[in-house]
Amino acid sequence: MGYDATFRVWRGDASGGDLQTFTVEVNEGEVVLDIVHRLQATQAGDLAVRWNCKAGKCGSCSAEVNGRPRLMCLTRMSTFAEDEPVTLTPLRTFPVIRDLVTDVSYNYEKAAQIPALVPRPREADGSHRMQQVDVERSQEFRKCIECWLCQDTCHVIRDHEENKRSFAGPGFLIRLAELDMHPLDVADRRDAAQEEFGLGLCNITKCCSEVCPEGIHLTDNGIIPLKERVADRRYDPLTWLGSKIGRR
Ligand code: F3S
Ligand code: FES
């Protein structure tokens, strides 16, 4: 059975904006993105929204639904009571372009800074052999759809614009972790993780893992193991002694 819902949608641009209230029809089985499309078709033809697949795979339709970072195409209307107003706002961590569309270039800038894979030389027979268990360890991180909900929710940059320069964000700390555990990679990214990408600023609140639509355990399986590897190196007395002798 259909019903009428109250939607409050942020409308505006970089110079400012406000919530606009709409009453809009909702039908059984619909998701928030369906309602946004209905608003565009019936009441707000110029409402700006980014989307593409409507299947939770392209990572485009990220927004904040009642204050929580979510993919609009995966958020069922049945999540909310019929008389509960649904508030849609753009991702708070990134600059607004218009309405629900934000400028997420910060993420692409950070992506470009991550040092690439440095593979060890091939075996004598020309192959690159890896153990299946080593391959599988980092496979989870490859599920990332680049929706940037983890980046949006992390308090290190959400409320602190000044941290953006020195913090890559959870989405790229797991990229570093993934490379670090790659069985073919020989580069050592531990110093860079700490000093250039702000690993130490993460205080393991795990909010990034909670909002990931792919269910990636960013903190437990990526960030914490990377922190442990950095700590091992820094506080291992033999490594410390080696670095001192090496410097002479
Ligand atoms: Fe931020 Fe995730 Fe760490 S939300 S503080 S990167 S555990
Ligand atoms: Fe592609 Fe939502 S439209 S993830």
Short mmCIF file of C-alpha atoms and ligand atoms in Angstrom, two decimals:
data_model
loop_
_atom_site.label_atom_id
_atom_site.label_comp_id
_atom_site.label_asym_id
_atom_site.label_seq_id
_atom_site.Cartn_x
_atom_site.Cartn_y
_atom_site.Cartn_z
CA MET A 1 0.00 0.00 0.00
CA GLY A 2 1.27 3.44 -0.90
CA TYR A 3 1.38 6.38 1.48
CA ASP A 4 2.52 10.02 1.53
CA ALA A 5 5.83 10.73 3.23
CA THR A 6 7.41 13.97 4.36
CA PHE A 7 10.80 14.56 2.79
CA ARG A 8 13.08 17.39 3.83
CA VAL A 9 15.77 17.91 1.23
CA TRP A 10 18.71 20.28 1.44
CA ARG A 11 18.69 22.66 -1.52
CA GLY A 12 21.46 25.14 -2.17
CA ASP A 13 25.03 25.54 -3.31
CA ALA A 14 28.45 26.60 -2.01
CA SER A 15 27.07 29.98 -0.95
CA GLY A 16 24.44 28.41 1.36
CA GLY A 17 21.10 26.68 1.38
CA ASP A 18 18.24 25.31 3.40
CA LEU A 19 15.96 22.32 3.89
CA GLN A 20 12.87 22.27 1.66
CA THR A 21 9.90 20.19 2.72
CA PHE A 22 7.94 18.02 0.28
CA THR A 23 5.03 15.63 0.61
CA VAL A 24 5.66 12.76 -1.75
CA GLU A 25 4.12 9.42 -2.63
CA VAL A 26 5.89 6.24 -1.52
CA ASN A 27 5.06 2.76 -2.85
CA GLU A 28 5.85 -0.65 -1.46
CA GLY A 29 9.44 -1.81 -2.02
CA GLU A 30 10.82 1.63 -2.88
CA VAL A 31 14.19 3.00 -1.80
CA VAL A 32 15.13 6.60 -0.98
CA LEU A 33 16.57 7.13 -4.48
CA ASP A 34 13.16 6.23 -6.00
CA ILE A 35 11.62 9.03 -3.97
CA VAL A 36 14.30 11.49 -5.07
CA HIS A 37 13.54 10.56 -8.69
CA ARG A 38 9.83 11.07 -8.04
CA LEU A 39 10.58 14.50 -6.58
CA GLN A 40 12.58 15.36 -9.70
CA ALA A 41 9.75 14.15 -11.93
CA THR A 42 6.92 15.89 -10.12
CA GLN A 43 7.98 18.75 -7.85
CA ALA A 44 11.66 19.66 -8.13
CA GLY A 45 12.88 19.14 -11.69
CA ASP A 46 16.18 20.86 -10.97
CA LEU A 47 17.08 18.88 -7.82
CA ALA A 48 20.74 17.88 -8.24
CA VAL A 49 21.65 14.31 -7.29
CA ARG A 50 24.40 11.95 -8.40
CA TRP A 51 23.53 8.34 -9.16
CA ASN A 52 24.22 5.72 -11.75
CA CYS A 53 23.60 2.01 -11.10
CA LYS A 54 20.74 1.95 -8.57
CA ALA A 55 22.23 -1.34 -7.41
CA GLY A 56 24.73 -0.36 -4.70
CA LYS A 57 27.69 -0.87 -6.99
CA CYS A 58 28.75 2.46 -8.53
CA GLY A 59 29.14 4.36 -5.25
CA SER A 60 27.57 7.55 -6.67
CA CYS A 61 24.39 8.08 -4.67
CA SER A 62 26.00 8.75 -1.28
CA ALA A 63 24.20 11.23 0.96
CA GLU A 64 23.19 11.62 4.57
CA VAL A 65 19.77 10.20 5.37
CA ASN A 66 18.49 11.43 8.72
CA GLY A 67 22.11 12.35 9.50
CA ARG A 68 23.61 8.95 8.69
CA PRO A 69 25.90 8.45 5.67
CA ARG A 70 24.15 5.99 3.33
CA LEU A 71 23.72 4.95 -0.27
CA MET A 72 20.26 6.23 -1.24
CA CYS A 73 19.71 3.30 -3.60
CA LEU A 74 20.24 0.76 -0.81
CA THR A 75 18.15 2.56 1.80
CA ARG A 76 14.68 1.05 1.80
CA MET A 77 11.79 3.32 2.71
CA SER A 78 10.56 0.54 5.00
CA THR A 79 13.51 1.47 7.27
CA PHE A 80 11.44 4.47 8.41
CA ALA A 81 8.04 4.74 10.02
CA GLU A 82 5.44 6.08 7.55
CA ASP A 83 4.93 9.23 9.63
CA GLU A 84 8.66 9.83 10.20
CA PRO A 85 10.06 12.74 8.15
CA VAL A 86 13.07 11.71 6.07
CA THR A 87 15.82 14.32 5.87
CA LEU A 88 18.31 14.24 3.00
CA THR A 89 21.50 16.28 3.20
CA PRO A 90 24.72 16.20 1.18
CA LEU A 91 27.88 14.51 2.52
CA ARG A 92 29.10 16.90 5.20
CA THR A 93 32.85 16.29 4.85
CA PHE A 94 33.08 17.51 1.26
CA PRO A 95 32.27 20.92 -0.28
CA VAL A 96 28.76 21.22 -1.71
CA ILE A 97 28.40 21.80 -5.44
CA ARG A 98 24.60 21.86 -5.54
CA ASP A 99 21.80 20.22 -3.53
CA LEU A 100 22.86 16.62 -2.81
CA VAL A 101 25.98 16.72 -4.97
CA THR A 102 29.37 17.31 -3.34
CA ASP A 103 32.87 17.79 -4.67
CA VAL A 104 34.70 14.60 -3.70
CA SER A 105 38.02 15.46 -5.38
CA TYR A 106 39.81 15.19 -2.02
CA ASN A 107 39.52 11.43 -2.40
CA TYR A 108 41.02 11.34 -5.88
CA GLU A 109 43.88 13.57 -4.76
CA LYS A 110 44.63 11.16 -1.89
CA ALA A 111 44.34 8.17 -4.24
CA ALA A 112 46.98 9.67 -6.52
CA GLN A 113 49.39 10.05 -3.59
CA ILE A 114 49.40 6.38 -2.54
CA PRO A 115 52.67 4.73 -3.67
CA ALA A 116 51.97 2.05 -6.30
CA LEU A 117 52.65 -1.70 -5.97
CA VAL A 118 56.35 -2.59 -6.30
CA PRO A 119 56.40 -6.27 -7.36
CA ARG A 120 59.36 -8.51 -6.52
CA PRO A 121 61.25 -9.97 -9.51
CA ARG A 122 59.65 -12.89 -11.32
CA GLU A 123 60.72 -16.48 -10.63
CA ALA A 124 63.25 -18.10 -12.99
CA ASP A 125 60.36 -19.60 -15.00
CA GLY A 126 58.81 -16.15 -15.48
CA SER A 127 55.93 -16.72 -13.05
CA HIS A 128 54.82 -14.73 -10.06
CA ARG A 129 53.80 -17.34 -7.48
CA MET A 130 51.59 -16.46 -4.53
CA GLN A 131 49.96 -18.55 -1.83
CA GLN A 132 46.17 -18.52 -2.07
CA VAL A 133 45.90 -17.61 1.61
CA ASP A 134 48.02 -14.49 1.02
CA VAL A 135 45.92 -13.49 -1.98
CA GLU A 136 42.72 -13.86 0.00
CA ARG A 137 43.91 -11.76 2.92
CA SER A 138 43.59 -8.50 1.03
CA GLN A 139 40.71 -9.49 -1.24
CA GLU A 140 38.14 -7.94 1.09
CA PHE A 141 39.52 -4.46 0.43
CA ARG A 142 39.04 -4.87 -3.32
CA LYS A 143 35.27 -4.74 -2.74
CA CYS A 144 35.47 -0.96 -2.19
CA ILE A 145 33.02 0.84 -4.51
CA GLU A 146 34.46 4.30 -3.76
CA CYS A 147 31.26 5.71 -2.32
CA TRP A 148 33.33 7.67 0.22
CA LEU A 149 30.88 7.05 3.07
CA CYS A 150 33.84 5.99 5.24
CA GLN A 151 35.67 9.20 4.40
CA ASP A 152 32.53 11.22 5.12
CA THR A 153 31.91 9.70 8.52
CA CYS A 154 35.46 9.76 9.95
CA HIS A 155 35.55 12.45 12.63
CA VAL A 156 39.24 13.20 11.93
CA ILE A 157 38.22 15.12 8.81
CA ARG A 158 34.43 15.43 9.18
CA ASP A 159 34.74 18.31 11.62
CA HIS A 160 38.34 19.25 10.97
CA GLU A 161 39.06 20.68 7.56
CA GLU A 162 42.60 21.39 8.76
CA ASN A 163 43.34 17.64 9.02
CA LYS A 164 42.60 16.92 5.38
CA ARG A 165 46.12 17.75 4.26
CA SER A 166 47.76 15.24 6.61
CA PHE A 167 45.12 12.47 6.68
CA ALA A 168 44.31 10.12 3.83
CA GLY A 169 41.12 8.85 5.48
CA PRO A 170 40.02 5.26 6.19
CA GLY A 171 39.38 4.51 2.52
CA PHE A 172 43.06 4.99 1.74
CA LEU A 173 44.48 3.64 4.97
CA ILE A 174 42.98 0.32 3.85
CA ARG A 175 44.54 0.79 0.43
CA LEU A 176 47.92 1.12 2.18
CA ALA A 177 47.12 -1.94 4.32
CA GLU A 178 46.13 -3.89 1.22
CA LEU A 179 49.41 -3.07 -0.53
CA ASP A 180 51.33 -3.78 2.66
CA MET A 181 49.89 -7.31 2.86
CA HIS A 182 50.16 -7.98 -0.90
CA PRO A 183 52.31 -11.10 -1.32
CA LEU A 184 54.25 -9.70 -4.30
CA ASP A 185 54.89 -6.21 -2.98
CA VAL A 186 58.35 -5.34 -1.69
CA ALA A 187 57.89 -1.64 -0.85
CA ASP A 188 57.86 -0.58 2.78
CA ARG A 189 55.03 1.90 3.34
CA ARG A 190 55.04 1.92 7.14
CA ASP A 191 56.81 5.26 7.61
CA ALA A 192 54.71 6.88 4.90
CA ALA A 193 51.51 5.50 6.46
CA GLN A 194 52.37 7.13 9.74
CA GLU A 195 53.98 10.33 8.60
CA GLU A 196 52.38 11.23 5.25
CA PHE A 197 48.97 9.59 5.44
CA GLY A 198 48.09 10.23 9.08
CA LEU A 199 47.66 6.66 10.38
CA GLY A 200 48.34 7.94 13.90
CA LEU A 201 45.35 10.31 13.74
CA CYS A 202 42.96 7.34 13.59
CA ASN A 203 41.85 6.49 17.10
CA ILE A 204 39.96 3.37 16.05
CA THR A 205 36.42 4.64 16.53
CA LYS A 206 35.33 2.14 13.84
CA CYS A 207 32.63 4.45 12.45
CA CYS A 208 34.11 3.87 8.97
CA SER A 209 33.43 0.12 9.23
CA GLU A 210 29.87 0.75 10.42
CA VAL A 211 28.85 2.75 7.34
CA CYS A 212 30.58 0.65 4.65
CA PRO A 213 27.85 -0.67 2.30
CA GLU A 214 30.16 -3.52 1.24
CA GLY A 215 30.66 -4.65 4.83
CA ILE A 216 34.44 -4.20 4.66
CA HIS A 217 36.00 -4.44 8.12
CA LEU A 218 38.19 -1.41 7.52
CA THR A 219 39.34 -1.03 11.10
CA ASP A 220 39.71 -4.61 12.31
CA ASN A 221 41.18 -6.11 9.14
CA GLY A 222 43.05 -3.14 7.63
CA ILE A 223 43.83 -0.22 9.90
CA ILE A 224 44.61 -2.10 13.13
CA PRO A 225 46.97 -4.63 11.45
CA LEU A 226 48.73 -1.71 9.73
CA LYS A 227 49.06 0.12 13.06
CA GLU A 228 50.52 -3.05 14.59
CA ARG A 229 53.09 -3.37 11.82
CA VAL A 230 54.11 0.26 12.26
CA ALA A 231 54.36 -0.19 16.04
CA ASP A 232 56.39 -3.43 15.69
CA ARG A 233 58.95 -1.66 13.62
CA ARG A 234 59.12 1.43 15.83
CA TYR A 235 59.37 -0.38 19.13
CA ASP A 236 61.25 -3.52 18.17
CA PRO A 237 64.66 -3.01 19.93
CA LEU A 238 66.57 -4.92 17.22
CA THR A 239 65.06 -2.81 14.45
CA TRP A 240 65.75 0.33 16.47
CA LEU A 241 69.39 -0.71 17.08
CA GLY A 242 69.78 -1.63 13.40
CA SER A 243 68.55 1.77 12.30
CA LYS A 244 70.96 3.51 14.67
CA ILE A 245 73.97 1.46 13.50
CA GLY A 246 72.88 1.88 9.89
CA ARG A 247 72.97 5.65 10.28
CA ARG A 248 76.60 5.79 11.40
FE1 F3S B 1 38.29 7.34 11.39
FE2 F3S B 1 37.77 4.78 10.97
FE3 F3S B 1 39.83 5.51 12.43
S1 F3S B 1 36.29 6.38 11.33
S2 F3S B 1 39.17 7.37 13.41
S3 F3S B 1 39.58 5.92 10.29
S4 F3S B 1 38.57 3.74 12.77
FE1 FES B 2 25.10 3.26 -7.75
FE2 FES B 2 23.61 3.92 -5.59
S1 FES B 2 23.27 4.52 -7.66
S2 FES B 2 25.52 2.89 -5.64
#
